[in-house]
PDB file of C-alpha atoms in Angstrom:
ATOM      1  CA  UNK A 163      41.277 -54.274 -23.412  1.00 67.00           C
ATOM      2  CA  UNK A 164      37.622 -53.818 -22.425  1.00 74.00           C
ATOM      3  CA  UNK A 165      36.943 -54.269 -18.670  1.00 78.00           C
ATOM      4  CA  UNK A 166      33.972 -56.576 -18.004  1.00 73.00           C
ATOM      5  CA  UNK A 167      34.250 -57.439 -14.157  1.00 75.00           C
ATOM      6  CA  UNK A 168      32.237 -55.570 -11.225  1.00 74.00           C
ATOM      7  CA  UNK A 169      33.581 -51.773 -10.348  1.00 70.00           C
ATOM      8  CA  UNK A 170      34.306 -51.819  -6.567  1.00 75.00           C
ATOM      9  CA  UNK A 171      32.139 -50.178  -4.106  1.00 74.00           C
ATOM     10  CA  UNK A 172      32.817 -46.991  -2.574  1.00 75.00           C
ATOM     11  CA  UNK A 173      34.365 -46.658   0.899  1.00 78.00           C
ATOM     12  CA  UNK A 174      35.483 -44.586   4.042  1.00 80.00           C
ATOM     13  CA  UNK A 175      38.952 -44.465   4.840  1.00 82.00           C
ATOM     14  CA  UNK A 176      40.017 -42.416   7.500  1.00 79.00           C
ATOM     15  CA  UNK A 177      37.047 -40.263   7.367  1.00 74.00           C
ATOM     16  CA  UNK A 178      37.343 -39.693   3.619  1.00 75.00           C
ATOM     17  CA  UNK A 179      34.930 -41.345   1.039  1.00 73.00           C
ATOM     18  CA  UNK A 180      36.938 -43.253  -1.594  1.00 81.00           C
ATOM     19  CA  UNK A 181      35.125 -44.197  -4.762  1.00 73.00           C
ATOM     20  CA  UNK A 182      36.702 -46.013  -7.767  1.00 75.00           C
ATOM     21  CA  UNK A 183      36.640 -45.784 -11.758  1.00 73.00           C
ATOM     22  CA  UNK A 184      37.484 -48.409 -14.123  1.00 76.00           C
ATOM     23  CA  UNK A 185      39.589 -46.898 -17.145  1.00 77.00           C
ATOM     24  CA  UNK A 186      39.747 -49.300 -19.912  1.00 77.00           C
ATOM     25  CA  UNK A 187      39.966 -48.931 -23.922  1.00 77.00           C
ATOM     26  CA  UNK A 188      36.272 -47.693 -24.162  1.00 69.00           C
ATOM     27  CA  UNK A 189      36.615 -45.000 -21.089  1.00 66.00           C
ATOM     28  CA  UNK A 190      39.759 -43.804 -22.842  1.00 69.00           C
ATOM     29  CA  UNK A 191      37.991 -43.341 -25.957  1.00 58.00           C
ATOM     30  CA  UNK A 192      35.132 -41.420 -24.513  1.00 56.00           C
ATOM     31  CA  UNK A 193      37.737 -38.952 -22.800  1.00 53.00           C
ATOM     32  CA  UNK A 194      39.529 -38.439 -26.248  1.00 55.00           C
ATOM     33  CA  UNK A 195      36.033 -37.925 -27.855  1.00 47.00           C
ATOM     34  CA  UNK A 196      34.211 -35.347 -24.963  1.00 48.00           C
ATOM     35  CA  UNK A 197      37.546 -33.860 -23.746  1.00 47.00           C
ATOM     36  CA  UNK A 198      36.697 -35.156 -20.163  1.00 53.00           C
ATOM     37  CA  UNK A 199      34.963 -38.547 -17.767  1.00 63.00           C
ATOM     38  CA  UNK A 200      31.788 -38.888 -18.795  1.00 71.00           C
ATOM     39  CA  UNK A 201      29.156 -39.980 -16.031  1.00 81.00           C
ATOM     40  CA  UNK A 202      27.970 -42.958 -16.551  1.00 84.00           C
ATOM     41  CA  UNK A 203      25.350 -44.512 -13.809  1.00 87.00           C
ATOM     42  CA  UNK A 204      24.221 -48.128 -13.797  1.00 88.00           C
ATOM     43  CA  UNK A 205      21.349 -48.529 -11.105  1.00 89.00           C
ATOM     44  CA  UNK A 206      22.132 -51.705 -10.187  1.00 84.00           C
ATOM     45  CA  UNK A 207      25.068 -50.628  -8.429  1.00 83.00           C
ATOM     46  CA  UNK A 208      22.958 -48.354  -6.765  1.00 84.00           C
ATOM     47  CA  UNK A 209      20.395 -51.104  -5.803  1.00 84.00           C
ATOM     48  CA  UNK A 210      17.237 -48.509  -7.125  1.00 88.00           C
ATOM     49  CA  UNK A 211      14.949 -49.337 -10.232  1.00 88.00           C
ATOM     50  CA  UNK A 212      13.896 -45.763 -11.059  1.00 90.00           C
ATOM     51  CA  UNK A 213      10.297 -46.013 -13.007  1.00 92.00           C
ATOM     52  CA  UNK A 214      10.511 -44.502 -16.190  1.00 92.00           C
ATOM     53  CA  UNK A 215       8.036 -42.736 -18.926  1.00 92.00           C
ATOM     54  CA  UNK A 216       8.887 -42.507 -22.242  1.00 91.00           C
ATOM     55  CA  UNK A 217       7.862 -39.496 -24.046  1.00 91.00           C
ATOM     56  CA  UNK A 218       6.836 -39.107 -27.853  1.00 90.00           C
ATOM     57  CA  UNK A 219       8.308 -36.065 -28.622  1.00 88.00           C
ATOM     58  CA  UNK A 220       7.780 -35.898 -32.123  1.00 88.00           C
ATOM     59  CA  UNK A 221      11.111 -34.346 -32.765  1.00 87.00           C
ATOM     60  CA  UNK A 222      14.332 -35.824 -34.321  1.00 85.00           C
ATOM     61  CA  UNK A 223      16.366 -34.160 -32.263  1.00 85.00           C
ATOM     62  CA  UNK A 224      15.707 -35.709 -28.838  1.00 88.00           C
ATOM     63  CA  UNK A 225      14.185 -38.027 -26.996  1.00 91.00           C
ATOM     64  CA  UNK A 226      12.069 -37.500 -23.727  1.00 93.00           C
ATOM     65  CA  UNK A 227      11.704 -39.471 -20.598  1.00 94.00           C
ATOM     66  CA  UNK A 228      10.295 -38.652 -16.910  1.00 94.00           C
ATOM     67  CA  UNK A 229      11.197 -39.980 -14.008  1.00 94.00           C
ATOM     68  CA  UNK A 230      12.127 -39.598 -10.425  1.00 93.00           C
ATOM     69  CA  UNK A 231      15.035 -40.432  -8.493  1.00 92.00           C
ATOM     70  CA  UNK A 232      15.571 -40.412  -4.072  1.00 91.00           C
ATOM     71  CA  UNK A 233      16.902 -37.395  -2.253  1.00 90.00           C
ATOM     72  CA  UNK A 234      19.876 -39.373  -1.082  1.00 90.00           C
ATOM     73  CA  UNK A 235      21.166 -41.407  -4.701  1.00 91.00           C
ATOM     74  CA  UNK A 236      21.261 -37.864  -6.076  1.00 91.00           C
ATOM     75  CA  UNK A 237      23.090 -36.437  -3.124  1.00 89.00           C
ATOM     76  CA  UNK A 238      25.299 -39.051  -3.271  1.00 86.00           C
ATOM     77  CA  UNK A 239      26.004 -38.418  -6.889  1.00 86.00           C
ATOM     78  CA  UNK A 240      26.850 -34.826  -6.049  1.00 85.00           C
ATOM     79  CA  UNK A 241      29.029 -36.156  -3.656  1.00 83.00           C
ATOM     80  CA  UNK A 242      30.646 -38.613  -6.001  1.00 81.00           C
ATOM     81  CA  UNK A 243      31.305 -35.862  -8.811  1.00 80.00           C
ATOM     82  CA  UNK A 244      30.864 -32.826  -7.424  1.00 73.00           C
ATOM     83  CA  UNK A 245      30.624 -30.032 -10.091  1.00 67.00           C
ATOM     84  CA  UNK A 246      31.647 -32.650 -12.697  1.00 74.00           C
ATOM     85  CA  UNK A 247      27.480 -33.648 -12.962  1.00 71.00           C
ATOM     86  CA  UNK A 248      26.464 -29.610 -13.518  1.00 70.00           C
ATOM     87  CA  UNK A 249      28.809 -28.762 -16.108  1.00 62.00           C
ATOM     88  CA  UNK A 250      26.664 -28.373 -18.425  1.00 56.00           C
ATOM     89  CA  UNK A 251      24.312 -26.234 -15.559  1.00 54.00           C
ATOM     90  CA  UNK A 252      24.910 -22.044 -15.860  1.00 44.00           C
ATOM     91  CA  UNK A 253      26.095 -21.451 -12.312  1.00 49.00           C
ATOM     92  CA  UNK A 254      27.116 -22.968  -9.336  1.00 48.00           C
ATOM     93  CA  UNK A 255      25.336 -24.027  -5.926  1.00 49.00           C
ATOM     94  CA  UNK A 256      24.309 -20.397  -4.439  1.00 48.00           C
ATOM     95  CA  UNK A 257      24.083 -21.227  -1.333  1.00 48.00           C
ATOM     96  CA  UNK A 258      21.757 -20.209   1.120  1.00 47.00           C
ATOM     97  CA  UNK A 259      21.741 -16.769   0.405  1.00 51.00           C
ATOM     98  CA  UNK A 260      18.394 -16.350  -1.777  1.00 51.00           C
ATOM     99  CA  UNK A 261      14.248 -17.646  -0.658  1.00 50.00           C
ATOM    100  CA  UNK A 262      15.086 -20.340  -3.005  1.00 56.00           C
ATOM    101  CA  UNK A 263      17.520 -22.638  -1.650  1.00 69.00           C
ATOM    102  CA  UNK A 264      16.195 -21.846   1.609  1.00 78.00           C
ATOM    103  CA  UNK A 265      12.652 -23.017   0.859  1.00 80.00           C
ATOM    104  CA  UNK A 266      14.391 -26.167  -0.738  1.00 84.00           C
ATOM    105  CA  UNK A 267      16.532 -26.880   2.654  1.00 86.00           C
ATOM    106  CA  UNK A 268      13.140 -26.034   4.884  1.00 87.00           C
ATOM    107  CA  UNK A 269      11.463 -28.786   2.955  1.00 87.00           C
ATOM    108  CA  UNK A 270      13.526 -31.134   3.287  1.00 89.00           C
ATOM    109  CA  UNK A 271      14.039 -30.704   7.108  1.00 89.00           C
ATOM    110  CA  UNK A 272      10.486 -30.223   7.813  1.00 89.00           C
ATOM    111  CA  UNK A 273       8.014 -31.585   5.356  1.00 90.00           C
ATOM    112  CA  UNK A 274      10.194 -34.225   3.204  1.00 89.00           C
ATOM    113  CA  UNK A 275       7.563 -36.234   1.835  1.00 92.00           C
ATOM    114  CA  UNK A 276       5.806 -32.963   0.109  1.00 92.00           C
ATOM    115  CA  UNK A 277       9.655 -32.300  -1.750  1.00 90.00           C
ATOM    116  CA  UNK A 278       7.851 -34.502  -5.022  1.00 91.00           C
ATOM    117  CA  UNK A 279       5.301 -31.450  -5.101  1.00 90.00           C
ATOM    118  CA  UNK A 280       6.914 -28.393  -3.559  1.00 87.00           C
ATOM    119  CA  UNK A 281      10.030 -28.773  -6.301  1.00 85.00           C
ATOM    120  CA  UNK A 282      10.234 -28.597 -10.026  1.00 82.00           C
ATOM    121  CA  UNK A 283      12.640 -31.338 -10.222  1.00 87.00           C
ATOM    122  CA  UNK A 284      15.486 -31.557 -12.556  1.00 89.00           C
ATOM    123  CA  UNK A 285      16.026 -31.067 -16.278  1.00 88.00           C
ATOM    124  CA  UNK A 286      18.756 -33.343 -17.438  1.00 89.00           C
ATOM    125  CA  UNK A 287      20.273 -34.548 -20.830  1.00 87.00           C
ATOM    126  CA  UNK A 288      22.264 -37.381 -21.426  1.00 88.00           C
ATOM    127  CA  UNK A 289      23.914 -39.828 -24.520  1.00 87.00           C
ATOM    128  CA  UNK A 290      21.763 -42.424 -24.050  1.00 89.00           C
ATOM    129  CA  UNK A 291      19.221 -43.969 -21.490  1.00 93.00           C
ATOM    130  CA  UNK A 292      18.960 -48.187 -21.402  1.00 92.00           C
ATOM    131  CA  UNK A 293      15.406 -49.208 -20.006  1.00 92.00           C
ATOM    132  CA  UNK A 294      14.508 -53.017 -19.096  1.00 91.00           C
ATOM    133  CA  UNK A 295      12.842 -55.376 -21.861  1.00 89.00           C
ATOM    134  CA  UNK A 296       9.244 -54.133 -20.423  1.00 88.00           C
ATOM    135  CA  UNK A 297      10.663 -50.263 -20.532  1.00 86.00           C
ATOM    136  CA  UNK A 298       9.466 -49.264 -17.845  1.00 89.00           C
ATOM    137  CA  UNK A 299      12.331 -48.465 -15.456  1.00 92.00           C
ATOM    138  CA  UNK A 300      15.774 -47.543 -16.322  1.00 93.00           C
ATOM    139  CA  UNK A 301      18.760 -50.194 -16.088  1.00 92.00           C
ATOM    140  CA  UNK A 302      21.643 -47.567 -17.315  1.00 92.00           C
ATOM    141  CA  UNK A 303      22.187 -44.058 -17.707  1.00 91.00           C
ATOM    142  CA  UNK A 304      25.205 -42.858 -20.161  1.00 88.00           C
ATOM    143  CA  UNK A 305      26.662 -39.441 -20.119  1.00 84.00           C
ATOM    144  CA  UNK A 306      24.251 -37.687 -17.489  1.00 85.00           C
ATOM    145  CA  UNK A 307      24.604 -33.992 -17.432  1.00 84.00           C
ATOM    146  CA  UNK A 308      22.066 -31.801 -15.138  1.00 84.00           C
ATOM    147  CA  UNK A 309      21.344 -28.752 -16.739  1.00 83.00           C
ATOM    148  CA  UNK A 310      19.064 -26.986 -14.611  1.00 81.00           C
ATOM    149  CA  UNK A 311      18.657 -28.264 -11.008  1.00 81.00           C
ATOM    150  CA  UNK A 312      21.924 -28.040  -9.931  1.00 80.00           C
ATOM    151  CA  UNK A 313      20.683 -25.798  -7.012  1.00 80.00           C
ATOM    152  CA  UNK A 314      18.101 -28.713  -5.885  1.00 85.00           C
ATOM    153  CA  UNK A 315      21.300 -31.233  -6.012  1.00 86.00           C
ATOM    154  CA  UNK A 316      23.495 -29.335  -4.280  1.00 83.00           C
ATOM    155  CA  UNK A 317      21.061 -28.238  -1.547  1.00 86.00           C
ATOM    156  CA  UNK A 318      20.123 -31.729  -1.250  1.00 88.00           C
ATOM    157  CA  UNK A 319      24.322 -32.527  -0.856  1.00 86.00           C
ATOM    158  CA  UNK A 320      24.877 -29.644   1.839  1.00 83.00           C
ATOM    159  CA  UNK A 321      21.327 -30.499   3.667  1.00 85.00           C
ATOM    160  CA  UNK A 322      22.569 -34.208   3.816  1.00 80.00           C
ATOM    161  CA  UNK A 323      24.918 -34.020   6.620  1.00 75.00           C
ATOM    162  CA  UNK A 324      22.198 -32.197   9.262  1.00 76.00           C
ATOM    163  CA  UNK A 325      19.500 -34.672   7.983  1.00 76.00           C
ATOM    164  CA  UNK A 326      20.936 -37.941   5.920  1.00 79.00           C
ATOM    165  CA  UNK A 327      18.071 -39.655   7.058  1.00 82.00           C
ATOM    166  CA  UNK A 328      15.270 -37.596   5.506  1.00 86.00           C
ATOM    167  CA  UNK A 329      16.623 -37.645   2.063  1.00 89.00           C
ATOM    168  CA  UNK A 330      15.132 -41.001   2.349  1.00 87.00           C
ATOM    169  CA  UNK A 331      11.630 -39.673   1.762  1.00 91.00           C
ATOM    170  CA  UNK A 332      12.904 -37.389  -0.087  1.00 92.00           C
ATOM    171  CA  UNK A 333      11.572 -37.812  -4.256  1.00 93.00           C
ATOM    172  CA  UNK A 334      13.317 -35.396  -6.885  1.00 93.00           C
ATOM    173  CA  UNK A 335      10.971 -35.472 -10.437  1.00 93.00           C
ATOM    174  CA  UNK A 336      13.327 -35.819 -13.136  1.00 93.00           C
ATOM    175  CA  UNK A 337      13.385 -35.209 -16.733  1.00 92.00           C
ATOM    176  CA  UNK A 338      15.759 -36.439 -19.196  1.00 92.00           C
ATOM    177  CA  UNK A 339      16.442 -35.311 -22.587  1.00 91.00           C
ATOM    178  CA  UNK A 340      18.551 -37.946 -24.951  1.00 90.00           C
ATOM    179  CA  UNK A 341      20.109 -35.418 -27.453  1.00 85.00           C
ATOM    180  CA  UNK A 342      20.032 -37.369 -30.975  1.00 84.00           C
ATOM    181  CA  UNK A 343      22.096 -34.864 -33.134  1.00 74.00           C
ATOM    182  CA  UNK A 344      24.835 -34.399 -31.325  1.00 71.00           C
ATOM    183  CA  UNK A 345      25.999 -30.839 -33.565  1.00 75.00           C
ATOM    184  CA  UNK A 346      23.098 -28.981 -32.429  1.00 75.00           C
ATOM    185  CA  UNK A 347      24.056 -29.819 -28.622  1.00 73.00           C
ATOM    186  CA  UNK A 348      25.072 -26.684 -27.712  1.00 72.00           C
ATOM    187  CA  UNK A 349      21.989 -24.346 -28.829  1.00 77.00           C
ATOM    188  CA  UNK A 350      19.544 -27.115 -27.051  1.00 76.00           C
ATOM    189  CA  UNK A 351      21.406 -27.311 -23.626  1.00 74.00           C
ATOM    190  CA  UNK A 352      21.541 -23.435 -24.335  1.00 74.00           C
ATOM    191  CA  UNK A 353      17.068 -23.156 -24.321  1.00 75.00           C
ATOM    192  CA  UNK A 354      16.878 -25.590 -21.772  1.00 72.00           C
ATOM    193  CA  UNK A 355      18.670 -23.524 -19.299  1.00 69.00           C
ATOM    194  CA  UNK A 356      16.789 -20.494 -20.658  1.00 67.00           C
ATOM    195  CA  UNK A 357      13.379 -22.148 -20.399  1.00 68.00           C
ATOM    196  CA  UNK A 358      13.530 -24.469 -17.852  1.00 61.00           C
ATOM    197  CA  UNK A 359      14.637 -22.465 -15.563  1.00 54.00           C
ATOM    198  CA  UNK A 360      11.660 -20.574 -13.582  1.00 51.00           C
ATOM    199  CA  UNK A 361      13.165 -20.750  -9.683  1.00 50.00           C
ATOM    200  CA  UNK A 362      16.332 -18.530  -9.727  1.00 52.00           C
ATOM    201  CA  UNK A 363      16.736 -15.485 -12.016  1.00 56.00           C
ATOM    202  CA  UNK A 364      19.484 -16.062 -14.893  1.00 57.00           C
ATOM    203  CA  UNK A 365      21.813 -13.262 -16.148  1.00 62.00           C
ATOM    204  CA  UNK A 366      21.770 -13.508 -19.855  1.00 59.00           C
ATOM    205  CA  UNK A 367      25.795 -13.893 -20.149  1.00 63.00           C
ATOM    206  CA  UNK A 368      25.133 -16.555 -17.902  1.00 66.00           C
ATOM    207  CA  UNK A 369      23.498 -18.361 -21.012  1.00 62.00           C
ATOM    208  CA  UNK A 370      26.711 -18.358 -22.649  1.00 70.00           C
ATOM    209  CA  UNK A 371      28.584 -20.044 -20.214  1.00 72.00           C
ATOM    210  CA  UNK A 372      28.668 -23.738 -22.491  1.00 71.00           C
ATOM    211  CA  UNK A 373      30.007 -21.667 -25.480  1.00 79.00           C
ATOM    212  CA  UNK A 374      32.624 -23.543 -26.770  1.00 81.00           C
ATOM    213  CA  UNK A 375      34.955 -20.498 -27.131  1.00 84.00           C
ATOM    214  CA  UNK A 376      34.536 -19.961 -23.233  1.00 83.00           C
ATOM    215  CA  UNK A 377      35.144 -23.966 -22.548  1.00 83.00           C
ATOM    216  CA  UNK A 378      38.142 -23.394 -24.002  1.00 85.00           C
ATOM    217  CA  UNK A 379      39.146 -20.563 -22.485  1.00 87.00           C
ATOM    218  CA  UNK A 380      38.559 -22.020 -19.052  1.00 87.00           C
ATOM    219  CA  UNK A 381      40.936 -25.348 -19.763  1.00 85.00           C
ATOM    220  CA  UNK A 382      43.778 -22.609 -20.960  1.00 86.00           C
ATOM    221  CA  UNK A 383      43.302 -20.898 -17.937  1.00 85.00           C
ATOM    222  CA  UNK A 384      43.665 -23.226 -15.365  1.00 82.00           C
ATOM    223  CA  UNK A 385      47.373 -24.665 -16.687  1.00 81.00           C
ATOM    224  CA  UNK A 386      48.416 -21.179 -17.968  1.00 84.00           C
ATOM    225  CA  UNK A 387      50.764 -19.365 -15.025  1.00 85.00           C
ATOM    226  CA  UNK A 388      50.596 -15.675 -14.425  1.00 83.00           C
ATOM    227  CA  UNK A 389      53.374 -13.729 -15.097  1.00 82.00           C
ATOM    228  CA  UNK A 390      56.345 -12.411 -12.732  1.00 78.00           C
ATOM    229  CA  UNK A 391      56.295  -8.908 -12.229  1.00 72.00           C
ATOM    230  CA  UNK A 392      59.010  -6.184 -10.023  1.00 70.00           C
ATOM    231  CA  UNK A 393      56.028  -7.022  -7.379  1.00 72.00           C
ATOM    232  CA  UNK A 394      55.892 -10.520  -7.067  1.00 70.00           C
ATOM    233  CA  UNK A 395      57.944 -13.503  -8.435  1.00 72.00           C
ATOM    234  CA  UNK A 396      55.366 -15.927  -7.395  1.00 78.00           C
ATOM    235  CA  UNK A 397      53.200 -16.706 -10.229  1.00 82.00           C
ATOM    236  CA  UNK A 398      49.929 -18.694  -9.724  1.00 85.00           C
ATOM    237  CA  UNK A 399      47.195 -20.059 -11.808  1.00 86.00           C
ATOM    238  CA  UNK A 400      44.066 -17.960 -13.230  1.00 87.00           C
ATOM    239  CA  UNK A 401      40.892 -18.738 -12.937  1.00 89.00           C
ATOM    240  CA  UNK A 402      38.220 -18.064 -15.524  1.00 87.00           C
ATOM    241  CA  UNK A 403      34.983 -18.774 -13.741  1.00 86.00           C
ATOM    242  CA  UNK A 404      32.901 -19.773 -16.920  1.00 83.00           C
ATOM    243  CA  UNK A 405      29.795 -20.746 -14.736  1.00 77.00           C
ATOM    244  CA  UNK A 406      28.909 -17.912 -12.046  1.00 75.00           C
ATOM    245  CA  UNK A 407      29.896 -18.897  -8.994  1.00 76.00           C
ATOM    246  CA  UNK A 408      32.470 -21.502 -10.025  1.00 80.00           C
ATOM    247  CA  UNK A 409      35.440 -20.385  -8.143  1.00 83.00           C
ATOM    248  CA  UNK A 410      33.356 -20.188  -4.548  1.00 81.00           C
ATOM    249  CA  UNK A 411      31.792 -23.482  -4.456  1.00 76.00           C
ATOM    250  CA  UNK A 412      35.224 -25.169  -5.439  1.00 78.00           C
ATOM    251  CA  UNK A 413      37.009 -23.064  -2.699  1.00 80.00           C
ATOM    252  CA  UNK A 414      33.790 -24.060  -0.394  1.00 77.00           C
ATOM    253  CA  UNK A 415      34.533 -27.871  -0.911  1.00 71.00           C
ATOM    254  CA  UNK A 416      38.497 -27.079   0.174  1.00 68.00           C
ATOM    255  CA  UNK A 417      38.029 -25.247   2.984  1.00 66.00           C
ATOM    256  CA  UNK A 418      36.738 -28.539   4.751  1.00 66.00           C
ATOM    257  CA  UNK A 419      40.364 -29.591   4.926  1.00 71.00           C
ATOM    258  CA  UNK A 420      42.966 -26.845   5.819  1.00 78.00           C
ATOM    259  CA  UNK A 421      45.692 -28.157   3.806  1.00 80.00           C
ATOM    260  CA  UNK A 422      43.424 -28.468   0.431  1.00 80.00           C
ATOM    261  CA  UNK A 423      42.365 -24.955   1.215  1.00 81.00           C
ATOM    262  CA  UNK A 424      46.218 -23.198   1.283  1.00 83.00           C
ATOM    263  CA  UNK A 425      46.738 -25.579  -1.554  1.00 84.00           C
ATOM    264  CA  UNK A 426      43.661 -23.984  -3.726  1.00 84.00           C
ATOM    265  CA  UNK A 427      44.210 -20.782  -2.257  1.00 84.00           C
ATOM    266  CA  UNK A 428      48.200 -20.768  -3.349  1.00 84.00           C
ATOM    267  CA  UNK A 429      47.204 -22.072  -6.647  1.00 86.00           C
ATOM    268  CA  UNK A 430      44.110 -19.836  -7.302  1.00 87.00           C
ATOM    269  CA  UNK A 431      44.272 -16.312  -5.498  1.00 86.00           C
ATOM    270  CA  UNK A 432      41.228 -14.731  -5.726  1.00 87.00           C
ATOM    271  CA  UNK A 433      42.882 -11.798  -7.018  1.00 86.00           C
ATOM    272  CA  UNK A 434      43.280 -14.303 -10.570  1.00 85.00           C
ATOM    273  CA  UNK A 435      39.635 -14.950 -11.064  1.00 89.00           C
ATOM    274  CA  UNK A 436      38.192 -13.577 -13.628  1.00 88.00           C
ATOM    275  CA  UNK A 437      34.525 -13.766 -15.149  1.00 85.00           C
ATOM    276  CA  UNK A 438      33.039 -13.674 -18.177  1.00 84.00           C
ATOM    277  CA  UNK A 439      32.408  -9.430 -18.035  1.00 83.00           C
ATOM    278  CA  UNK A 440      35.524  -8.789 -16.942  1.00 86.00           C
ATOM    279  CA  UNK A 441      36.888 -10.939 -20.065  1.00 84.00           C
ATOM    280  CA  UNK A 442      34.233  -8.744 -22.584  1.00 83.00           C
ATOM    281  CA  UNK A 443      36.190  -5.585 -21.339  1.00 85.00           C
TER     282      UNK A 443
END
């Protein structure tokens, strides 16, 4: 049956945010169809009315739309999904390691009303985008996916919890592309990463990481065991990190609680990651 009542709001117990998911006959369907959850964000819930531009593109594969959204609804996102809302992104958070991220993280501590015109914002596609009778602000979001920007999200996420209450001022420019032929969703996703992207240097293979031969590759590899050997006779999962930087951020968000990080660390050795060079030799 189709669920039609409110989805409960998220909550902290004992320390831990809790947030909940409705699965009825639709949700099912879309997880048969896309292989996975897809995000699906209705403001309301949120209590934000993001104002929204619609673009004339003049193609008939997309359609365009700018916006903005706060500092702390898309760190809160991150926080909800995690790497579920940059899989279709080309690598992982990099920390704090390059200028970058720093320069994102320095803004936000120091100047955060300047973050709408220090930052690029965030290129994003989604399924579909429902705007009020007036359209000019968006009621629902179906399907988000942030393909480049994942570094601004996830700096935003890790910055939160030394300054929650700047990401307040914080404003994140947003553009959204609604992908109309859904066949040629690859290749598109594909040239926005490779356009889009002017803050962090890509690798090339890194392109390649949405390739549908690699997707599948990565759901093999995380049920397929490793094999026991005169050395060992504890076998463990592999790892195929299909977007650079995968396998640290995930072992980054277990190491906050011991036992989740022996559990990942038992279930993924390091030793079984494997990239996408390593799988070209």
């Amino acid at each position: 049956t189709r669920y039609k009542g409110e989805v409960p709001s998220s909550k902290e117990v004992s320390g831990q945010k809790i947030f909940y998911n409705i699965i009825d006959i639709d949700k099912l369907y879309s997880i048969s169809a896309q292989s996975r959850l897809p995000i699906e964000l209705d403001f309301s819930e949120y209590n934000i009315e993001p104002q929204c531009m619609s673009i004339p593109t003049g193609s008939d594969l997309y359609k365009g739309y700018l916006t903005y959204l706060p500092g702390s609804f898309l760190a809160s996102l991150y926080e909800q999904y995690g790497f579920k809302i940059l899989e279709q992104n080309v690598r992982a958070f990099l920390q704090f390691k390059g200028g970058i991220n720093k320069g994102i993280k320095d803004t936000i501590i120091k100047r955060p009303n300047m973050f709408f015109a220090f930052n690029n914002g965030i290129s994003a596609t989604a399924d579909n985008i429902i705007m009020n009778n007036s359209g000019s602000t968006i009621i629902k979001i179906e399907n988000l996916q942030i393909v480049n920007g994942g570094q601004t999200t996830a700096t935003l996420f890790h910055v939160s919890k030394e300054a929650k209450e700047n990401l307040n001022k914080v404003l994140v420019p947003v553009k959204i592309s609604v992908i109309i032929d859904a066949d040629k969703s690859y290749d598109i996703v594909k040239d926005i990463s490779k356009y889009a992207n002017t803050q962090n240097k890509i690798n090339e293979a890194d392109l390649s990481a949405n390739h549908p031969v690699f997707v599948e590759i990565e759901k093999l590899s995380r049920y397929m065991l490793t094999p026991i050997t005169v050395d060992s006779s504890h076998q463990h999962y592999w790892f195929f990190d299909r977007i650079s930087r995968q396998y640290e951020n995930l072992y980054a968000q277990s190491t906050k609680n011991k036992s989740k990080k022996k559990a990942f660390e038992l279930k993924y050795p390091k030793q079984c990651k494997f990239t996408k060079y390593e799988l070209a030799k």
